[in-house]
Amino acid sequence: MPMGYTVVPLAQLTDQLERLPGVGHKSAQRLAYHLLNMPAADADAFIASIRLARDTIHECAVCHNLADSELCPVCSQSDRDKTTICVVEDPRDLAAFERTREYTGTYHVLHGVLSPMKGIGPEQLRVKELLSRVAKEDIAEIIMATNPTVEGEATAMYLGKLLRPFGVKLTRLAYGIPMGGDLEYADDVTLRRSLEGRQEL
């Protein structure tokens, strides 16, 4: 594109959209033109929803899921089984389990997995918070539901060593989920079978 043709605000908008995961340059351009052609009220609502999400969403005080009040929607439910904790990597994994409507316990969101190559150690994850919960609450079972990747397996093993002294039952999801796959993209039946076939760690 000739230098004289560049519309700087449009180029900047395209650059920002291109930073989104899975969005290449052409897709970013299409999205930028779409946003420019939106009615002003719709564009304002779009911008306001981003601001509202950024300003109001934080981590749940108990499980570290995303929340817009002190407790997330799961932790605020009085009928959940508080004796079982399902440990997941990411809030999107929690949402995937909730879609199955099979799991009735609580969660703990780590916000990542151990990855020495990326400089992610236990201090970057919500490990201390998990140990604190197990020490204070009456927990019967902890389900390790990290993704079946090398990092996910290493994280599950590491947490297992830390949690064994508490005397709780430790289980790992059954491998209905393929190695290298992400929970976020697993279908509901696969997730349900993974939960039902979990094994002691």
mmCIF file with all atom_site columns, C-alpha atoms in Angstrom:
data_model
loop_
_atom_site.group_PDB
_atom_site.id
_atom_site.type_symbol
_atom_site.label_atom_id
_atom_site.label_alt_id
_atom_site.label_comp_id
_atom_site.label_asym_id
_atom_site.label_entity_id
_atom_site.label_seq_id
_atom_site.pdbx_PDB_ins_code
_atom_site.Cartn_x
_atom_site.Cartn_y
_atom_site.Cartn_z
_atom_site.occupancy
_atom_site.B_iso_or_equiv
_atom_site.pdbx_formal_charge
_atom_site.auth_seq_id
_atom_site.auth_comp_id
_atom_site.auth_asym_id
_atom_site.auth_atom_id
_atom_site.pdbx_PDB_model_num
ATOM 1   C CA . MET A 1 1   ? 0.000   0.000   0.000  1.00 0.00 ? 1   MET A CA 1
ATOM 2   C CA . PRO A 1 2   ? 1.520   3.416   -0.958 1.00 0.00 ? 2   PRO A CA 1
ATOM 3   C CA . MET A 1 3   ? 2.580   5.499   2.053  1.00 0.00 ? 3   MET A CA 1
ATOM 4   C CA . GLY A 1 4   ? 0.352   8.398   0.999  1.00 0.00 ? 4   GLY A CA 1
ATOM 5   C CA . TYR A 1 5   ? -2.760  6.185   1.120  1.00 0.00 ? 5   TYR A CA 1
ATOM 6   C CA . THR A 1 6   ? -2.379  5.101   4.764  1.00 0.00 ? 6   THR A CA 1
ATOM 7   C CA . VAL A 1 7   ? -5.208  6.282   7.008  1.00 0.00 ? 7   VAL A CA 1
ATOM 8   C CA . VAL A 1 8   ? -3.399  6.301   10.340 1.00 0.00 ? 8   VAL A CA 1
ATOM 9   C CA . PRO A 1 9   ? -6.390  5.690   12.696 1.00 0.00 ? 9   PRO A CA 1
ATOM 10  C CA . LEU A 1 10  ? -7.563  2.796   10.496 1.00 0.00 ? 10  LEU A CA 1
ATOM 11  C CA . ALA A 1 11  ? -4.056  1.310   10.438 1.00 0.00 ? 11  ALA A CA 1
ATOM 12  C CA . GLN A 1 12  ? -3.829  1.620   14.233 1.00 0.00 ? 12  GLN A CA 1
ATOM 13  C CA . LEU A 1 13  ? -7.225  -0.054  14.687 1.00 0.00 ? 13  LEU A CA 1
ATOM 14  C CA . THR A 1 14  ? -6.162  -2.884  12.361 1.00 0.00 ? 14  THR A CA 1
ATOM 15  C CA . ASP A 1 15  ? -2.901  -3.331  14.299 1.00 0.00 ? 15  ASP A CA 1
ATOM 16  C CA . GLN A 1 16  ? -4.801  -3.590  17.603 1.00 0.00 ? 16  GLN A CA 1
ATOM 17  C CA . LEU A 1 17  ? -7.263  -6.138  16.212 1.00 0.00 ? 17  LEU A CA 1
ATOM 18  C CA . GLU A 1 18  ? -4.395  -8.178  14.781 1.00 0.00 ? 18  GLU A CA 1
ATOM 19  C CA . ARG A 1 19  ? -3.136  -8.674  18.341 1.00 0.00 ? 19  ARG A CA 1
ATOM 20  C CA . LEU A 1 20  ? -6.206  -10.777 19.137 1.00 0.00 ? 20  LEU A CA 1
ATOM 21  C CA . PRO A 1 21  ? -5.559  -14.553 19.149 1.00 0.00 ? 21  PRO A CA 1
ATOM 22  C CA . GLY A 1 22  ? -6.292  -16.222 15.817 1.00 0.00 ? 22  GLY A CA 1
ATOM 23  C CA . VAL A 1 23  ? -6.763  -12.929 13.944 1.00 0.00 ? 23  VAL A CA 1
ATOM 24  C CA . GLY A 1 24  ? -4.465  -12.412 10.957 1.00 0.00 ? 24  GLY A CA 1
ATOM 25  C CA . HIS A 1 25  ? -3.897  -9.177  9.053  1.00 0.00 ? 25  HIS A CA 1
ATOM 26  C CA . LYS A 1 26  ? -6.719  -9.649  6.503  1.00 0.00 ? 26  LYS A CA 1
ATOM 27  C CA . SER A 1 27  ? -9.225  -10.620 9.216  1.00 0.00 ? 27  SER A CA 1
ATOM 28  C CA . ALA A 1 28  ? -8.132  -7.627  11.285 1.00 0.00 ? 28  ALA A CA 1
ATOM 29  C CA . GLN A 1 29  ? -8.687  -5.362  8.279  1.00 0.00 ? 29  GLN A CA 1
ATOM 30  C CA . ARG A 1 30  ? -12.175 -6.787  7.714  1.00 0.00 ? 30  ARG A CA 1
ATOM 31  C CA . LEU A 1 31  ? -13.053 -6.288  11.379 1.00 0.00 ? 31  LEU A CA 1
ATOM 32  C CA . ALA A 1 32  ? -11.701 -2.730  11.324 1.00 0.00 ? 32  ALA A CA 1
ATOM 33  C CA . TYR A 1 33  ? -13.863 -1.804  8.309  1.00 0.00 ? 33  TYR A CA 1
ATOM 34  C CA . HIS A 1 34  ? -16.856 -3.507  9.939  1.00 0.00 ? 34  HIS A CA 1
ATOM 35  C CA . LEU A 1 35  ? -16.380 -1.479  13.127 1.00 0.00 ? 35  LEU A CA 1
ATOM 36  C CA . LEU A 1 36  ? -16.110 1.732   11.101 1.00 0.00 ? 36  LEU A CA 1
ATOM 37  C CA . ASN A 1 37  ? -19.395 0.954   9.342  1.00 0.00 ? 37  ASN A CA 1
ATOM 38  C CA . MET A 1 38  ? -21.298 0.204   12.556 1.00 0.00 ? 38  MET A CA 1
ATOM 39  C CA . PRO A 1 39  ? -23.937 2.738   13.616 1.00 0.00 ? 39  PRO A CA 1
ATOM 40  C CA . ALA A 1 40  ? -22.491 5.117   16.218 1.00 0.00 ? 40  ALA A CA 1
ATOM 41  C CA . ALA A 1 41  ? -24.757 3.760   18.972 1.00 0.00 ? 41  ALA A CA 1
ATOM 42  C CA . ASP A 1 42  ? -23.630 0.176   18.300 1.00 0.00 ? 42  ASP A CA 1
ATOM 43  C CA . ALA A 1 43  ? -19.958 1.193   18.235 1.00 0.00 ? 43  ALA A CA 1
ATOM 44  C CA . ASP A 1 44  ? -20.388 3.081   21.523 1.00 0.00 ? 44  ASP A CA 1
ATOM 45  C CA . ALA A 1 45  ? -22.081 0.038   23.102 1.00 0.00 ? 45  ALA A CA 1
ATOM 46  C CA . PHE A 1 46  ? -19.229 -2.187  21.867 1.00 0.00 ? 46  PHE A CA 1
ATOM 47  C CA . ILE A 1 47  ? -16.598 0.131   23.380 1.00 0.00 ? 47  ILE A CA 1
ATOM 48  C CA . ALA A 1 48  ? -18.601 0.451   26.620 1.00 0.00 ? 48  ALA A CA 1
ATOM 49  C CA . SER A 1 49  ? -18.864 -3.346  26.996 1.00 0.00 ? 49  SER A CA 1
ATOM 50  C CA . ILE A 1 50  ? -15.063 -3.686  26.704 1.00 0.00 ? 50  ILE A CA 1
ATOM 51  C CA . ARG A 1 51  ? -14.550 -0.930  29.296 1.00 0.00 ? 51  ARG A CA 1
ATOM 52  C CA . LEU A 1 52  ? -17.146 -2.445  31.638 1.00 0.00 ? 52  LEU A CA 1
ATOM 53  C CA . ALA A 1 53  ? -15.537 -5.900  31.394 1.00 0.00 ? 53  ALA A CA 1
ATOM 54  C CA . ARG A 1 54  ? -12.053 -4.478  32.018 1.00 0.00 ? 54  ARG A CA 1
ATOM 55  C CA . ASP A 1 55  ? -13.228 -2.332  34.954 1.00 0.00 ? 55  ASP A CA 1
ATOM 56  C CA . THR A 1 56  ? -15.515 -4.780  36.771 1.00 0.00 ? 56  THR A CA 1
ATOM 57  C CA . ILE A 1 57  ? -14.248 -8.328  36.173 1.00 0.00 ? 57  ILE A CA 1
ATOM 58  C CA . HIS A 1 58  ? -11.741 -9.652  38.711 1.00 0.00 ? 58  HIS A CA 1
ATOM 59  C CA . GLU A 1 59  ? -10.861 -12.970 40.355 1.00 0.00 ? 59  GLU A CA 1
ATOM 60  C CA . CYS A 1 60  ? -13.294 -14.705 42.707 1.00 0.00 ? 60  CYS A CA 1
ATOM 61  C CA . ALA A 1 61  ? -12.146 -14.452 46.338 1.00 0.00 ? 61  ALA A CA 1
ATOM 62  C CA . VAL A 1 62  ? -12.464 -18.238 46.759 1.00 0.00 ? 62  VAL A CA 1
ATOM 63  C CA . CYS A 1 63  ? -11.721 -20.118 43.528 1.00 0.00 ? 63  CYS A CA 1
ATOM 64  C CA . HIS A 1 64  ? -10.091 -17.396 41.354 1.00 0.00 ? 64  HIS A CA 1
ATOM 65  C CA . ASN A 1 65  ? -12.614 -17.807 38.561 1.00 0.00 ? 65  ASN A CA 1
ATOM 66  C CA . LEU A 1 66  ? -13.692 -14.618 36.793 1.00 0.00 ? 66  LEU A CA 1
ATOM 67  C CA . ALA A 1 67  ? -16.297 -12.669 38.753 1.00 0.00 ? 67  ALA A CA 1
ATOM 68  C CA . ASP A 1 68  ? -18.008 -9.292  38.831 1.00 0.00 ? 68  ASP A CA 1
ATOM 69  C CA . SER A 1 69  ? -18.683 -9.445  42.586 1.00 0.00 ? 69  SER A CA 1
ATOM 70  C CA . GLU A 1 70  ? -16.751 -10.946 45.508 1.00 0.00 ? 70  GLU A CA 1
ATOM 71  C CA . LEU A 1 71  ? -17.771 -14.504 44.580 1.00 0.00 ? 71  LEU A CA 1
ATOM 72  C CA . CYS A 1 72  ? -18.148 -16.014 41.120 1.00 0.00 ? 72  CYS A CA 1
ATOM 73  C CA . PRO A 1 73  ? -21.510 -17.538 40.034 1.00 0.00 ? 73  PRO A CA 1
ATOM 74  C CA . VAL A 1 74  ? -20.328 -21.047 41.035 1.00 0.00 ? 74  VAL A CA 1
ATOM 75  C CA . CYS A 1 75  ? -19.030 -20.179 44.514 1.00 0.00 ? 75  CYS A CA 1
ATOM 76  C CA . SER A 1 76  ? -22.168 -18.162 45.267 1.00 0.00 ? 76  SER A CA 1
ATOM 77  C CA . GLN A 1 77  ? -24.396 -21.254 44.752 1.00 0.00 ? 77  GLN A CA 1
ATOM 78  C CA . SER A 1 78  ? -25.322 -22.730 48.137 1.00 0.00 ? 78  SER A CA 1
ATOM 79  C CA . ASP A 1 79  ? -26.159 -26.179 46.720 1.00 0.00 ? 79  ASP A CA 1
ATOM 80  C CA . ARG A 1 80  ? -22.673 -26.957 45.324 1.00 0.00 ? 80  ARG A CA 1
ATOM 81  C CA . ASP A 1 81  ? -20.709 -29.848 46.857 1.00 0.00 ? 81  ASP A CA 1
ATOM 82  C CA . LYS A 1 82  ? -18.069 -27.921 48.840 1.00 0.00 ? 82  LYS A CA 1
ATOM 83  C CA . THR A 1 83  ? -16.118 -31.104 49.645 1.00 0.00 ? 83  THR A CA 1
ATOM 84  C CA . THR A 1 84  ? -14.924 -31.553 46.033 1.00 0.00 ? 84  THR A CA 1
ATOM 85  C CA . ILE A 1 85  ? -12.569 -29.203 44.164 1.00 0.00 ? 85  ILE A CA 1
ATOM 86  C CA . CYS A 1 86  ? -11.899 -29.501 40.426 1.00 0.00 ? 86  CYS A CA 1
ATOM 87  C CA . VAL A 1 87  ? -8.562  -27.841 39.613 1.00 0.00 ? 87  VAL A CA 1
ATOM 88  C CA . VAL A 1 88  ? -8.479  -26.255 36.137 1.00 0.00 ? 88  VAL A CA 1
ATOM 89  C CA . GLU A 1 89  ? -5.928  -24.182 34.255 1.00 0.00 ? 89  GLU A CA 1
ATOM 90  C CA . ASP A 1 90  ? -8.167  -21.440 32.958 1.00 0.00 ? 90  ASP A CA 1
ATOM 91  C CA . PRO A 1 91  ? -11.655 -19.921 33.463 1.00 0.00 ? 91  PRO A CA 1
ATOM 92  C CA . ARG A 1 92  ? -12.566 -21.193 29.969 1.00 0.00 ? 92  ARG A CA 1
ATOM 93  C CA . ASP A 1 93  ? -11.989 -24.774 31.184 1.00 0.00 ? 93  ASP A CA 1
ATOM 94  C CA . LEU A 1 94  ? -14.358 -24.148 34.097 1.00 0.00 ? 94  LEU A CA 1
ATOM 95  C CA . ALA A 1 95  ? -16.982 -22.875 31.664 1.00 0.00 ? 95  ALA A CA 1
ATOM 96  C CA . ALA A 1 96  ? -16.547 -26.055 29.576 1.00 0.00 ? 96  ALA A CA 1
ATOM 97  C CA . PHE A 1 97  ? -17.262 -28.267 32.616 1.00 0.00 ? 97  PHE A CA 1
ATOM 98  C CA . GLU A 1 98  ? -20.284 -26.174 33.575 1.00 0.00 ? 98  GLU A CA 1
ATOM 99  C CA . ARG A 1 99  ? -21.757 -26.753 30.102 1.00 0.00 ? 99  ARG A CA 1
ATOM 100 C CA . THR A 1 100 ? -21.921 -30.515 30.830 1.00 0.00 ? 100 THR A CA 1
ATOM 101 C CA . ARG A 1 101 ? -24.254 -29.885 33.827 1.00 0.00 ? 101 ARG A CA 1
ATOM 102 C CA . GLU A 1 102 ? -22.752 -33.049 35.362 1.00 0.00 ? 102 GLU A CA 1
ATOM 103 C CA . TYR A 1 103 ? -20.269 -31.626 37.864 1.00 0.00 ? 103 TYR A CA 1
ATOM 104 C CA . THR A 1 104 ? -21.756 -30.268 41.092 1.00 0.00 ? 104 THR A CA 1
ATOM 105 C CA . GLY A 1 105 ? -18.610 -29.534 43.114 1.00 0.00 ? 105 GLY A CA 1
ATOM 106 C CA . THR A 1 106 ? -16.469 -26.399 43.287 1.00 0.00 ? 106 THR A CA 1
ATOM 107 C CA . TYR A 1 107 ? -13.418 -25.312 41.293 1.00 0.00 ? 107 TYR A CA 1
ATOM 108 C CA . HIS A 1 108 ? -9.978  -23.817 41.683 1.00 0.00 ? 108 HIS A CA 1
ATOM 109 C CA . VAL A 1 109 ? -8.543  -21.879 38.733 1.00 0.00 ? 109 VAL A CA 1
ATOM 110 C CA . LEU A 1 110 ? -4.725  -21.890 38.504 1.00 0.00 ? 110 LEU A CA 1
ATOM 111 C CA . HIS A 1 111 ? -4.507  -19.301 35.684 1.00 0.00 ? 111 HIS A CA 1
ATOM 112 C CA . GLY A 1 112 ? -1.872  -21.302 33.835 1.00 0.00 ? 112 GLY A CA 1
ATOM 113 C CA . VAL A 1 113 ? 0.426   -24.307 34.203 1.00 0.00 ? 113 VAL A CA 1
ATOM 114 C CA . LEU A 1 114 ? 4.038   -24.811 35.217 1.00 0.00 ? 114 LEU A CA 1
ATOM 115 C CA . SER A 1 115 ? 6.297   -23.974 32.284 1.00 0.00 ? 115 SER A CA 1
ATOM 116 C CA . PRO A 1 116 ? 9.972   -23.364 33.126 1.00 0.00 ? 116 PRO A CA 1
ATOM 117 C CA . MET A 1 117 ? 10.691  -22.520 29.460 1.00 0.00 ? 117 MET A CA 1
ATOM 118 C CA . LYS A 1 118 ? 8.222   -19.595 29.705 1.00 0.00 ? 118 LYS A CA 1
ATOM 119 C CA . GLY A 1 119 ? 9.359   -18.622 33.185 1.00 0.00 ? 119 GLY A CA 1
ATOM 120 C CA . ILE A 1 120 ? 6.108   -19.777 34.826 1.00 0.00 ? 120 ILE A CA 1
ATOM 121 C CA . GLY A 1 121 ? 6.678   -21.324 38.240 1.00 0.00 ? 121 GLY A CA 1
ATOM 122 C CA . PRO A 1 122 ? 4.359   -22.067 41.199 1.00 0.00 ? 122 PRO A CA 1
ATOM 123 C CA . GLU A 1 123 ? 4.524   -18.436 42.347 1.00 0.00 ? 123 GLU A CA 1
ATOM 124 C CA . GLN A 1 124 ? 2.864   -17.299 39.089 1.00 0.00 ? 124 GLN A CA 1
ATOM 125 C CA . LEU A 1 125 ? -0.065  -19.688 39.632 1.00 0.00 ? 125 LEU A CA 1
ATOM 126 C CA . ARG A 1 126 ? -2.761  -19.829 42.344 1.00 0.00 ? 126 ARG A CA 1
ATOM 127 C CA . VAL A 1 127 ? -1.000  -22.736 44.114 1.00 0.00 ? 127 VAL A CA 1
ATOM 128 C CA . LYS A 1 128 ? -0.674  -21.140 47.576 1.00 0.00 ? 128 LYS A CA 1
ATOM 129 C CA . GLU A 1 129 ? -4.362  -20.261 47.466 1.00 0.00 ? 129 GLU A CA 1
ATOM 130 C CA . LEU A 1 130 ? -5.280  -23.887 46.675 1.00 0.00 ? 130 LEU A CA 1
ATOM 131 C CA . LEU A 1 131 ? -3.201  -25.209 49.578 1.00 0.00 ? 131 LEU A CA 1
ATOM 132 C CA . SER A 1 132 ? -4.775  -22.633 51.878 1.00 0.00 ? 132 SER A CA 1
ATOM 133 C CA . ARG A 1 133 ? -8.284  -23.734 50.846 1.00 0.00 ? 133 ARG A CA 1
ATOM 134 C CA . VAL A 1 134 ? -7.501  -27.403 51.463 1.00 0.00 ? 134 VAL A CA 1
ATOM 135 C CA . ALA A 1 135 ? -6.008  -26.595 54.869 1.00 0.00 ? 135 ALA A CA 1
ATOM 136 C CA . LYS A 1 136 ? -9.049  -24.555 55.976 1.00 0.00 ? 136 LYS A CA 1
ATOM 137 C CA . GLU A 1 137 ? -11.979 -26.354 54.319 1.00 0.00 ? 137 GLU A CA 1
ATOM 138 C CA . ASP A 1 138 ? -13.322 -29.894 54.743 1.00 0.00 ? 138 ASP A CA 1
ATOM 139 C CA . ILE A 1 139 ? -12.224 -31.286 51.359 1.00 0.00 ? 139 ILE A CA 1
ATOM 140 C CA . ALA A 1 140 ? -12.784 -34.967 50.484 1.00 0.00 ? 140 ALA A CA 1
ATOM 141 C CA . GLU A 1 141 ? -11.586 -35.040 46.836 1.00 0.00 ? 141 GLU A CA 1
ATOM 142 C CA . ILE A 1 142 ? -9.495  -32.932 44.498 1.00 0.00 ? 142 ILE A CA 1
ATOM 143 C CA . ILE A 1 143 ? -9.867  -33.602 40.762 1.00 0.00 ? 143 ILE A CA 1
ATOM 144 C CA . MET A 1 144 ? -6.822  -32.626 38.710 1.00 0.00 ? 144 MET A CA 1
ATOM 145 C CA . ALA A 1 145 ? -8.361  -31.343 35.474 1.00 0.00 ? 145 ALA A CA 1
ATOM 146 C CA . THR A 1 146 ? -5.337  -29.700 33.892 1.00 0.00 ? 146 THR A CA 1
ATOM 147 C CA . ASN A 1 147 ? -5.082  -30.242 30.134 1.00 0.00 ? 147 ASN A CA 1
ATOM 148 C CA . PRO A 1 148 ? -3.424  -33.494 28.955 1.00 0.00 ? 148 PRO A CA 1
ATOM 149 C CA . THR A 1 149 ? -0.249  -31.764 27.800 1.00 0.00 ? 149 THR A CA 1
ATOM 150 C CA . VAL A 1 150 ? 3.332   -32.134 29.089 1.00 0.00 ? 150 VAL A CA 1
ATOM 151 C CA . GLU A 1 151 ? 2.904   -28.950 31.162 1.00 0.00 ? 151 GLU A CA 1
ATOM 152 C CA . GLY A 1 152 ? -0.546  -30.001 32.374 1.00 0.00 ? 152 GLY A CA 1
ATOM 153 C CA . GLU A 1 153 ? 0.741   -33.402 33.481 1.00 0.00 ? 153 GLU A CA 1
ATOM 154 C CA . ALA A 1 154 ? 3.751   -31.854 35.244 1.00 0.00 ? 154 ALA A CA 1
ATOM 155 C CA . THR A 1 155 ? 1.476   -29.397 37.045 1.00 0.00 ? 155 THR A CA 1
ATOM 156 C CA . ALA A 1 156 ? -0.894  -32.184 38.166 1.00 0.00 ? 156 ALA A CA 1
ATOM 157 C CA . MET A 1 157 ? 2.031   -34.256 39.474 1.00 0.00 ? 157 MET A CA 1
ATOM 158 C CA . TYR A 1 158 ? 3.524   -31.251 41.277 1.00 0.00 ? 158 TYR A CA 1
ATOM 159 C CA . LEU A 1 159 ? 0.211   -30.382 42.942 1.00 0.00 ? 159 LEU A CA 1
ATOM 160 C CA . GLY A 1 160 ? -0.312  -34.042 43.844 1.00 0.00 ? 160 GLY A CA 1
ATOM 161 C CA . LYS A 1 161 ? 2.954   -34.077 45.818 1.00 0.00 ? 161 LYS A CA 1
ATOM 162 C CA . LEU A 1 162 ? 1.979   -30.908 47.679 1.00 0.00 ? 162 LEU A CA 1
ATOM 163 C CA . LEU A 1 163 ? -1.553  -32.129 48.445 1.00 0.00 ? 163 LEU A CA 1
ATOM 164 C CA . ARG A 1 164 ? -0.836  -35.732 49.552 1.00 0.00 ? 164 ARG A CA 1
ATOM 165 C CA . PRO A 1 165 ? 0.068   -34.741 53.142 1.00 0.00 ? 165 PRO A CA 1
ATOM 166 C CA . PHE A 1 166 ? -3.468  -33.357 53.584 1.00 0.00 ? 166 PHE A CA 1
ATOM 167 C CA . GLY A 1 167 ? -4.906  -36.856 53.236 1.00 0.00 ? 167 GLY A CA 1
ATOM 168 C CA . VAL A 1 168 ? -7.484  -35.918 50.592 1.00 0.00 ? 168 VAL A CA 1
ATOM 169 C CA . LYS A 1 169 ? -8.432  -38.194 47.698 1.00 0.00 ? 169 LYS A CA 1
ATOM 170 C CA . LEU A 1 170 ? -6.578  -37.062 44.551 1.00 0.00 ? 170 LEU A CA 1
ATOM 171 C CA . THR A 1 171 ? -7.969  -38.009 41.142 1.00 0.00 ? 171 THR A CA 1
ATOM 172 C CA . ARG A 1 172 ? -7.019  -37.207 37.542 1.00 0.00 ? 172 ARG A CA 1
ATOM 173 C CA . LEU A 1 173 ? -9.408  -36.895 34.605 1.00 0.00 ? 173 LEU A CA 1
ATOM 174 C CA . ALA A 1 174 ? -9.710  -40.023 32.492 1.00 0.00 ? 174 ALA A CA 1
ATOM 175 C CA . TYR A 1 175 ? -8.265  -39.685 29.015 1.00 0.00 ? 175 TYR A CA 1
ATOM 176 C CA . GLY A 1 176 ? -11.384 -39.197 26.991 1.00 0.00 ? 176 GLY A CA 1
ATOM 177 C CA . ILE A 1 177 ? -9.557  -35.997 26.048 1.00 0.00 ? 177 ILE A CA 1
ATOM 178 C CA . PRO A 1 178 ? -6.728  -36.524 23.533 1.00 0.00 ? 178 PRO A CA 1
ATOM 179 C CA . MET A 1 179 ? -3.125  -35.821 24.553 1.00 0.00 ? 179 MET A CA 1
ATOM 180 C CA . GLY A 1 180 ? -2.230  -32.308 23.483 1.00 0.00 ? 180 GLY A CA 1
ATOM 181 C CA . GLY A 1 181 ? -5.892  -31.233 23.383 1.00 0.00 ? 181 GLY A CA 1
ATOM 182 C CA . ASP A 1 182 ? -7.534  -28.338 25.214 1.00 0.00 ? 182 ASP A CA 1
ATOM 183 C CA . LEU A 1 183 ? -10.558 -28.708 27.501 1.00 0.00 ? 183 LEU A CA 1
ATOM 184 C CA . GLU A 1 184 ? -12.001 -25.515 26.044 1.00 0.00 ? 184 GLU A CA 1
ATOM 185 C CA . TYR A 1 185 ? -12.563 -27.255 22.688 1.00 0.00 ? 185 TYR A CA 1
ATOM 186 C CA . ALA A 1 186 ? -13.698 -30.653 23.982 1.00 0.00 ? 186 ALA A CA 1
ATOM 187 C CA . ASP A 1 187 ? -17.294 -31.636 23.339 1.00 0.00 ? 187 ASP A CA 1
ATOM 188 C CA . ASP A 1 188 ? -19.707 -32.160 26.236 1.00 0.00 ? 188 ASP A CA 1
ATOM 189 C CA . VAL A 1 189 ? -19.835 -35.970 25.915 1.00 0.00 ? 189 VAL A CA 1
ATOM 190 C CA . THR A 1 190 ? -16.034 -36.267 26.029 1.00 0.00 ? 190 THR A CA 1
ATOM 191 C CA . LEU A 1 191 ? -15.874 -34.041 29.110 1.00 0.00 ? 191 LEU A CA 1
ATOM 192 C CA . ARG A 1 192 ? -18.634 -36.025 30.819 1.00 0.00 ? 192 ARG A CA 1
ATOM 193 C CA . ARG A 1 193 ? -16.816 -39.316 30.172 1.00 0.00 ? 193 ARG A CA 1
ATOM 194 C CA . SER A 1 194 ? -13.567 -37.789 31.410 1.00 0.00 ? 194 SER A CA 1
ATOM 195 C CA . LEU A 1 195 ? -15.240 -36.824 34.684 1.00 0.00 ? 195 LEU A CA 1
ATOM 196 C CA . GLU A 1 196 ? -16.962 -40.195 35.119 1.00 0.00 ? 196 GLU A CA 1
ATOM 197 C CA . GLY A 1 197 ? -13.779 -42.169 34.404 1.00 0.00 ? 197 GLY A CA 1
ATOM 198 C CA . ARG A 1 198 ? -11.378 -40.148 36.562 1.00 0.00 ? 198 ARG A CA 1
ATOM 199 C CA . GLN A 1 199 ? -8.780  -42.195 38.451 1.00 0.00 ? 199 GLN A CA 1
ATOM 200 C CA . GLU A 1 200 ? -6.924  -41.857 41.713 1.00 0.00 ? 200 GLU A CA 1
ATOM 201 C CA . LEU A 1 201 ? -3.687  -39.901 41.268 1.00 0.00 ? 201 LEU A CA 1
#
